[in-house]
mmCIF file of C-alpha atoms in Angstrom:
data_model
loop_
_atom_site.group_PDB
_atom_site.id
_atom_site.type_symbol
_atom_site.label_atom_id
_atom_site.label_comp_id
_atom_site.label_asym_id
_atom_site.label_seq_id
_atom_site.Cartn_x
_atom_site.Cartn_y
_atom_site.Cartn_z
ATOM 1 C CA MET A 7 37.783 192.039 86.645
ATOM 2 C CA GLY A 8 38.078 188.353 85.877
ATOM 3 C CA SER A 9 38.476 185.971 88.760
ATOM 4 C CA PHE A 10 40.030 182.471 87.951
ATOM 5 C CA ARG A 11 40.444 179.915 90.500
ATOM 6 C CA PHE A 12 42.986 177.098 90.575
ATOM 7 C CA VAL A 13 44.155 174.237 92.645
ATOM 8 C CA VAL A 14 47.691 173.124 93.286
ATOM 9 C CA ALA A 15 48.466 169.394 93.421
ATOM 10 C CA ASP A 16 51.631 167.507 93.915
ATOM 11 C CA VAL A 17 51.567 164.486 91.569
ATOM 12 C CA PHE A 18 53.359 161.148 91.744
ATOM 13 C CA THR A 19 53.785 161.451 95.560
ATOM 14 C CA ASP A 20 51.528 160.721 98.558
ATOM 15 C CA VAL A 21 53.040 163.614 100.623
ATOM 16 C CA PRO A 22 53.247 167.402 100.053
ATOM 17 C CA PHE A 23 56.154 169.218 98.654
ATOM 18 C CA ALA A 24 57.403 166.202 96.709
ATOM 19 C CA GLY A 25 56.449 164.918 93.145
ATOM 20 C CA ASN A 26 55.553 167.148 90.314
ATOM 21 C CA GLN A 27 53.686 170.313 90.858
ATOM 22 C CA LEU A 28 50.579 170.936 88.849
ATOM 23 C CA ALA A 29 48.125 173.813 88.735
ATOM 24 C CA VAL A 30 44.565 173.052 87.731
ATOM 25 C CA PHE A 31 42.108 175.878 86.696
ATOM 26 C CA THR A 32 38.990 173.802 87.388
ATOM 27 C CA ASP A 33 36.559 175.979 85.305
ATOM 28 C CA ALA A 34 38.322 177.749 82.536
ATOM 29 C CA ARG A 35 35.344 178.779 80.447
ATOM 30 C CA GLU A 36 35.694 182.586 81.276
ATOM 31 C CA ILE A 37 39.447 182.757 80.938
ATOM 32 C CA PRO A 38 40.251 184.557 77.580
ATOM 33 C CA GLU A 39 42.289 182.481 75.112
ATOM 34 C CA GLU A 40 45.156 185.015 75.192
ATOM 35 C CA ARG A 41 45.356 184.726 78.987
ATOM 36 C CA LEU A 42 46.111 180.886 78.977
ATOM 37 C CA GLN A 43 49.741 180.783 78.067
ATOM 38 C CA PRO A 44 50.555 183.947 80.263
ATOM 39 C CA LEU A 45 48.977 182.250 83.239
ATOM 40 C CA ALA A 46 51.034 179.057 82.714
ATOM 41 C CA ARG A 47 54.166 181.166 82.387
ATOM 42 C CA GLU A 48 53.312 183.021 85.609
ATOM 43 C CA ILE A 49 52.755 179.890 87.660
ATOM 44 C CA ASN A 50 55.837 178.361 86.017
ATOM 45 C CA PHE A 51 55.303 174.850 86.928
ATOM 46 C CA SER A 52 56.222 172.263 84.296
ATOM 47 C CA GLU A 53 52.546 171.988 83.300
ATOM 48 C CA THR A 54 49.286 173.892 84.081
ATOM 49 C CA VAL A 55 45.808 172.551 83.046
ATOM 50 C CA PHE A 56 42.725 174.406 82.071
ATOM 51 C CA VAL A 57 39.408 172.398 82.462
ATOM 52 C CA TYR A 58 36.357 172.826 80.302
ATOM 53 C CA PRO A 59 33.096 170.991 79.824
ATOM 54 C CA ALA A 60 33.398 167.722 77.827
ATOM 55 C CA ALA A 61 32.936 168.187 74.165
ATOM 56 C CA GLY A 62 32.681 164.402 73.442
ATOM 57 C CA GLU A 63 32.569 161.182 75.370
ATOM 58 C CA GLY A 64 34.703 162.256 78.321
ATOM 59 C CA HIS A 65 33.719 163.791 81.706
ATOM 60 C CA ALA A 66 35.743 167.013 80.991
ATOM 61 C CA ARG A 67 38.011 168.559 78.337
ATOM 62 C CA ILE A 68 41.409 169.706 79.509
ATOM 63 C CA ARG A 69 44.202 171.737 77.840
ATOM 64 C CA ILE A 70 47.785 171.443 79.010
ATOM 65 C CA PHE A 71 50.410 174.272 78.895
ATOM 66 C CA THR A 72 54.079 174.231 79.799
ATOM 67 C CA PRO A 73 55.541 177.672 80.576
ATOM 68 C CA THR A 74 56.107 178.052 76.747
ATOM 69 C CA LEU A 75 53.690 176.028 74.738
ATOM 70 C CA GLU A 76 50.551 173.833 74.714
ATOM 71 C CA LEU A 77 50.952 170.053 74.648
ATOM 72 C CA PRO A 78 48.268 167.597 73.286
ATOM 73 C CA PHE A 79 48.917 165.163 76.209
ATOM 74 C CA ALA A 80 51.039 164.892 79.316
ATOM 75 C CA GLY A 81 51.137 162.340 82.126
ATOM 76 C CA HIS A 82 51.233 164.109 85.418
ATOM 77 C CA PRO A 83 48.566 166.685 84.337
ATOM 78 C CA VAL A 84 46.121 164.085 83.371
ATOM 79 C CA LEU A 85 46.601 162.019 86.745
ATOM 80 C CA GLY A 86 46.669 165.171 88.858
ATOM 81 C CA THR A 87 43.540 166.592 87.160
ATOM 82 C CA ALA A 88 41.636 163.231 87.769
ATOM 83 C CA PHE A 89 42.578 163.569 91.555
ATOM 84 C CA VAL A 90 41.225 167.105 91.557
ATOM 85 C CA LEU A 91 37.965 166.434 89.795
ATOM 86 C CA GLY A 92 37.425 162.973 90.974
ATOM 87 C CA GLY A 93 36.474 164.015 94.523
ATOM 88 C CA PRO A 94 33.657 166.472 93.528
ATOM 89 C CA LEU A 95 32.442 164.208 90.674
ATOM 90 C CA GLN A 96 32.325 161.118 93.082
ATOM 91 C CA LEU A 97 33.681 158.925 90.268
ATOM 92 C CA ASP A 98 35.819 155.838 90.299
ATOM 93 C CA GLU A 99 36.586 156.035 86.589
ATOM 94 C CA LEU A 100 36.697 159.227 84.544
ATOM 95 C CA GLY A 101 37.559 160.132 80.901
ATOM 96 C CA LEU A 102 39.643 163.294 80.283
ATOM 97 C CA GLU A 103 39.500 164.663 76.676
ATOM 98 C CA THR A 104 43.011 165.600 75.568
ATOM 99 C CA GLY A 105 44.563 166.488 72.140
ATOM 100 C CA ARG A 106 45.388 162.703 71.917
ATOM 101 C CA GLY A 107 41.852 161.683 72.634
ATOM 102 C CA VAL A 108 39.993 160.527 75.856
ATOM 103 C CA VAL A 109 42.320 159.235 78.489
ATOM 104 C CA PRO A 110 40.545 157.046 80.966
ATOM 105 C CA VAL A 111 41.707 157.149 84.620
ATOM 106 C CA ARG A 112 40.784 154.543 87.262
ATOM 107 C CA LEU A 113 40.737 155.947 90.836
ATOM 108 C CA GLU A 114 41.231 153.834 93.927
ATOM 109 C CA ARG A 115 39.914 155.142 97.333
ATOM 110 C CA ASP A 116 40.392 154.697 101.041
ATOM 111 C CA GLY A 117 36.985 155.616 102.162
ATOM 112 C CA SER A 118 36.207 158.941 100.570
ATOM 113 C CA ARG A 119 39.780 159.739 100.009
ATOM 114 C CA ILE A 120 41.429 159.061 96.527
ATOM 115 C CA VAL A 121 44.772 157.425 97.093
ATOM 116 C CA PHE A 122 45.818 156.184 93.624
ATOM 117 C CA GLY A 123 45.099 156.397 90.002
ATOM 118 C CA TRP A 124 45.929 154.535 86.835
ATOM 119 C CA MET A 125 45.624 156.269 83.462
ATOM 120 C CA ARG A 126 45.468 154.368 80.043
ATOM 121 C CA GLN A 127 47.970 156.224 77.963
ATOM 122 C CA PRO A 128 47.885 156.844 74.135
ATOM 123 C CA ALA A 129 49.953 154.316 72.210
ATOM 124 C CA PRO A 130 53.294 155.833 71.197
ATOM 125 C CA SER A 131 54.914 155.943 67.793
ATOM 126 C CA ILE A 132 58.537 154.389 67.937
ATOM 127 C CA GLU A 133 61.539 155.045 65.732
ATOM 128 C CA PRO A 134 65.381 155.108 66.167
ATOM 129 C CA PHE A 135 66.602 158.414 67.252
ATOM 130 C CA ALA A 136 68.415 159.944 64.322
ATOM 131 C CA GLN A 137 70.731 162.040 66.390
ATOM 132 C CA ALA A 138 71.723 159.360 68.799
ATOM 133 C CA ASP A 139 75.636 159.755 68.270
ATOM 134 C CA GLU A 140 75.297 163.600 68.868
ATOM 135 C CA LEU A 141 73.122 163.201 71.897
ATOM 136 C CA LEU A 142 75.496 160.597 73.497
ATOM 137 C CA GLU A 143 78.364 162.853 72.785
ATOM 138 C CA THR A 144 76.649 165.871 74.264
ATOM 139 C CA LEU A 145 75.856 163.809 77.433
ATOM 140 C CA GLY A 146 79.319 162.156 77.516
ATOM 141 C CA LEU A 147 77.719 158.731 77.708
ATOM 142 C CA GLU A 148 77.276 155.411 76.049
ATOM 143 C CA SER A 149 73.811 153.666 75.965
ATOM 144 C CA GLU A 150 73.228 150.053 77.049
ATOM 145 C CA LEU A 151 70.277 149.881 74.635
ATOM 146 C CA PRO A 152 69.444 151.287 71.273
ATOM 147 C CA VAL A 153 68.487 154.965 71.640
ATOM 148 C CA GLU A 154 65.087 155.161 70.437
ATOM 149 C CA ALA A 155 62.304 157.892 70.283
ATOM 150 C CA TYR A 156 58.749 157.513 71.500
ATOM 151 C CA ASP A 157 55.852 159.885 71.001
ATOM 152 C CA ASN A 158 52.577 159.583 72.726
ATOM 153 C CA GLY A 159 51.842 163.356 72.450
ATOM 154 C CA VAL A 160 54.992 164.414 74.109
ATOM 155 C CA PRO A 161 58.277 163.306 72.293
ATOM 156 C CA HIS A 162 60.789 161.446 74.489
ATOM 157 C CA VAL A 163 64.183 159.700 73.674
ATOM 158 C CA TYR A 164 65.607 156.961 76.004
ATOM 159 C CA VAL A 165 69.294 156.428 77.087
ATOM 160 C CA ALA A 166 70.122 153.409 79.113
ATOM 161 C CA LEU A 167 72.984 153.834 81.635
ATOM 162 C CA ARG A 168 75.041 151.215 83.299
ATOM 163 C CA ASP A 169 73.720 151.763 86.794
ATOM 164 C CA GLU A 170 71.657 154.084 89.044
ATOM 165 C CA ALA A 171 74.774 155.787 90.292
ATOM 166 C CA ALA A 172 75.614 156.935 86.743
ATOM 167 C CA VAL A 173 72.086 158.384 86.385
ATOM 168 C CA ALA A 174 72.411 160.329 89.695
ATOM 169 C CA SER A 175 75.857 161.796 88.627
ATOM 170 C CA LEU A 176 74.654 163.282 85.409
ATOM 171 C CA ARG A 177 75.304 167.032 84.918
ATOM 172 C CA PRO A 178 74.006 167.952 81.469
ATOM 173 C CA ASP A 179 74.964 171.026 79.558
ATOM 174 C CA PHE A 180 71.323 172.380 79.121
ATOM 175 C CA GLY A 181 72.268 174.864 76.490
ATOM 176 C CA ARG A 182 73.785 172.283 74.204
ATOM 177 C CA LEU A 183 70.890 169.895 74.902
ATOM 178 C CA ALA A 184 68.316 172.431 74.052
ATOM 179 C CA ALA A 185 70.091 173.216 70.681
ATOM 180 C CA LEU A 186 70.437 169.650 69.759
ATOM 181 C CA VAL A 187 67.107 167.988 70.623
ATOM 182 C CA GLU A 188 63.445 168.846 70.817
ATOM 183 C CA HIS A 189 62.624 165.604 72.713
ATOM 184 C CA GLY A 190 62.605 165.108 76.432
ATOM 185 C CA VAL A 191 65.849 163.141 77.089
ATOM 186 C CA ASN A 192 65.313 160.221 79.649
ATOM 187 C CA CYS A 193 68.402 158.658 81.141
ATOM 188 C CA PHE A 194 67.644 155.553 83.177
ATOM 189 C CA ALA A 195 69.051 152.296 84.811
ATOM 190 C CA GLY A 196 67.783 149.690 87.067
ATOM 191 C CA SER A 197 66.601 146.124 86.922
ATOM 192 C CA GLY A 198 63.623 143.982 87.445
ATOM 193 C CA SER A 199 60.690 145.969 88.827
ATOM 194 C CA ARG A 200 62.720 148.940 90.138
ATOM 195 C CA TRP A 201 64.143 151.606 87.824
ATOM 196 C CA LYS A 202 65.570 155.127 88.268
ATOM 197 C CA THR A 203 65.326 157.915 85.658
ATOM 198 C CA ARG A 204 65.959 161.584 85.096
ATOM 199 C CA MET A 205 64.344 163.449 82.383
ATOM 200 C CA PHE A 206 65.821 166.633 80.779
ATOM 201 C CA ALA A 207 63.638 168.996 78.613
ATOM 202 C CA PRO A 208 65.275 172.294 78.273
ATOM 203 C CA ARG A 209 63.548 173.027 74.955
ATOM 204 C CA PHE A 210 60.182 172.926 76.859
ATOM 205 C CA ALA A 211 61.663 175.340 79.450
ATOM 206 C CA VAL A 212 61.859 172.360 81.837
ATOM 207 C CA ALA A 213 65.661 171.886 82.661
ATOM 208 C CA GLU A 214 64.936 168.704 84.689
ATOM 209 C CA ASP A 215 61.473 167.199 85.384
ATOM 210 C CA PRO A 216 60.712 165.836 88.900
ATOM 211 C CA ALA A 217 58.138 163.242 87.653
ATOM 212 C CA THR A 218 57.242 162.554 83.934
ATOM 213 C CA GLY A 219 54.172 160.533 83.486
ATOM 214 C CA SER A 220 54.253 160.635 79.592
ATOM 215 C CA ALA A 221 57.635 159.178 79.709
ATOM 216 C CA ALA A 222 56.923 156.446 82.223
ATOM 217 C CA GLY A 223 54.697 154.332 79.917
ATOM 218 C CA PRO A 224 57.071 154.324 77.015
ATOM 219 C CA LEU A 225 59.966 153.447 79.379
ATOM 220 C CA ALA A 226 58.052 150.327 80.394
ATOM 221 C CA LEU A 227 57.326 149.567 76.718
ATOM 222 C CA HIS A 228 61.096 150.210 75.857
ATOM 223 C CA LEU A 229 62.144 147.792 78.573
ATOM 224 C CA ALA A 230 59.688 145.166 77.353
ATOM 225 C CA ARG A 231 60.644 145.437 73.814
ATOM 226 C CA HIS A 232 64.247 144.890 74.582
ATOM 227 C CA GLY A 233 63.667 141.957 76.998
ATOM 228 C CA LEU A 234 64.689 143.558 80.310
ATOM 229 C CA ILE A 235 61.130 142.928 81.582
ATOM 230 C CA GLY A 236 58.162 141.069 80.317
ATOM 231 C CA PHE A 237 55.070 142.543 78.676
ATOM 232 C CA GLY A 238 52.604 142.764 81.698
ATOM 233 C CA ASP A 239 55.236 143.393 84.259
ATOM 234 C CA GLU A 240 54.690 146.372 86.543
ATOM 235 C CA ILE A 241 57.625 148.526 87.201
ATOM 236 C CA GLU A 242 58.282 151.286 89.823
ATOM 237 C CA ILE A 243 60.130 154.356 88.547
ATOM 238 C CA ARG A 244 61.909 156.683 90.964
ATOM 239 C CA GLN A 245 62.609 160.266 89.629
ATOM 240 C CA GLY A 246 63.185 163.775 91.066
ATOM 241 C CA ALA A 247 65.542 163.159 93.989
ATOM 242 C CA GLU A 248 68.400 165.194 92.439
ATOM 243 C CA ILE A 249 66.163 168.352 92.419
ATOM 244 C CA GLY A 250 64.595 167.844 95.778
ATOM 245 C CA ARG A 251 61.170 166.413 94.702
ATOM 246 C CA PRO A 252 61.278 162.644 94.968
ATOM 247 C CA SER A 253 58.629 160.879 93.031
ATOM 248 C CA THR A 254 57.397 157.516 92.497
ATOM 249 C CA LEU A 255 55.701 156.342 89.323
ATOM 250 C CA HIS A 256 54.292 152.979 88.298
ATOM 251 C CA ALA A 257 54.005 151.680 84.755
ATOM 252 C CA VAL A 258 53.001 148.634 82.835
ATOM 253 C CA ALA A 259 53.127 147.824 79.171
ATOM 254 C CA ARG A 260 50.695 144.906 78.392
ATOM 255 C CA SER A 261 51.364 145.387 74.760
ATOM 256 C CA PRO A 262 52.731 148.286 72.496
ATOM 257 C CA GLU A 263 49.077 149.479 72.383
ATOM 258 C CA GLU A 264 48.010 148.925 75.913
ATOM 259 C CA ILE A 265 50.045 150.933 78.467
ATOM 260 C CA GLU A 266 49.153 152.269 81.873
ATOM 261 C CA VAL A 267 50.757 154.610 84.216
ATOM 262 C CA GLY A 268 49.845 155.066 87.988
ATOM 263 C CA GLY A 269 50.507 157.037 90.929
ATOM 264 C CA SER A 270 49.259 159.212 93.862
ATOM 265 C CA ALA A 271 48.752 162.890 94.217
ATOM 266 C CA VAL A 272 47.881 165.314 96.940
ATOM 267 C CA VAL A 273 46.228 168.744 96.786
ATOM 268 C CA VAL A 274 48.384 171.335 98.726
ATOM 269 C CA ALA A 275 46.820 174.675 97.859
ATOM 270 C CA ARG A 276 43.953 176.580 96.361
ATOM 271 C CA GLY A 277 44.332 180.155 94.867
ATOM 272 C CA GLU A 278 42.779 182.726 92.651
ATOM 273 C CA PHE A 279 43.952 185.161 89.995
ATOM 274 C CA ARG A 280 42.177 188.544 89.833
ATOM 275 C CA LEU A 281 43.021 190.178 86.461
#
């Protein structure tokens, strides 16, 4: 009988039962390959992480699974795993090996307790979104900025709405959305340093995500590229309130190649599968 231990953390929040849920199997060496996707599906969070010894220059290697597929990179799994591993390793900075290379994470502490982390994200590719007209028609929206696609390991498309109330009132047809687009769809509004976003990814079996770290960095870049903020300006992103999991993310694009996303996380549970 195999015994596989995991930790549950709420990410992009500093209080339990908010933010984005994450399961981290802290030692996945004995978990058979054919068990990884079923375990992620059984837990059914937006992502589950399996941790392995480092293969290269990082402190650990991680694999990230949604309920339906493996991802090369994702934001809240990297940050949450850094919080889970950073305590036992007693490190202020650690590198996590992902399918998009080593992602460094700086950890800030209050005494022995980790309270905040900043991850340096992979630089995204950028291109106009070819199905912009169909997407806007499906959402029943117009966009205040060009609709563009960014891919840092997870593909996202960005739609700018007129105000935060329009973001809050969205009621997407998830069936139509899943049939149309493989990207995560990020609908956002705000000004200055404060922005509100909602992210829909029904193709990934995530109808609405409470906090999307992989989308936060490209959002800062998108805003800077179109002149709504400056390069180097830090923004605060609020997400998840509509599904009862309010989250706070921080992001800064110092250049198209230098992007960081930050936030807090709290460990809320520990468990074990016996299979």
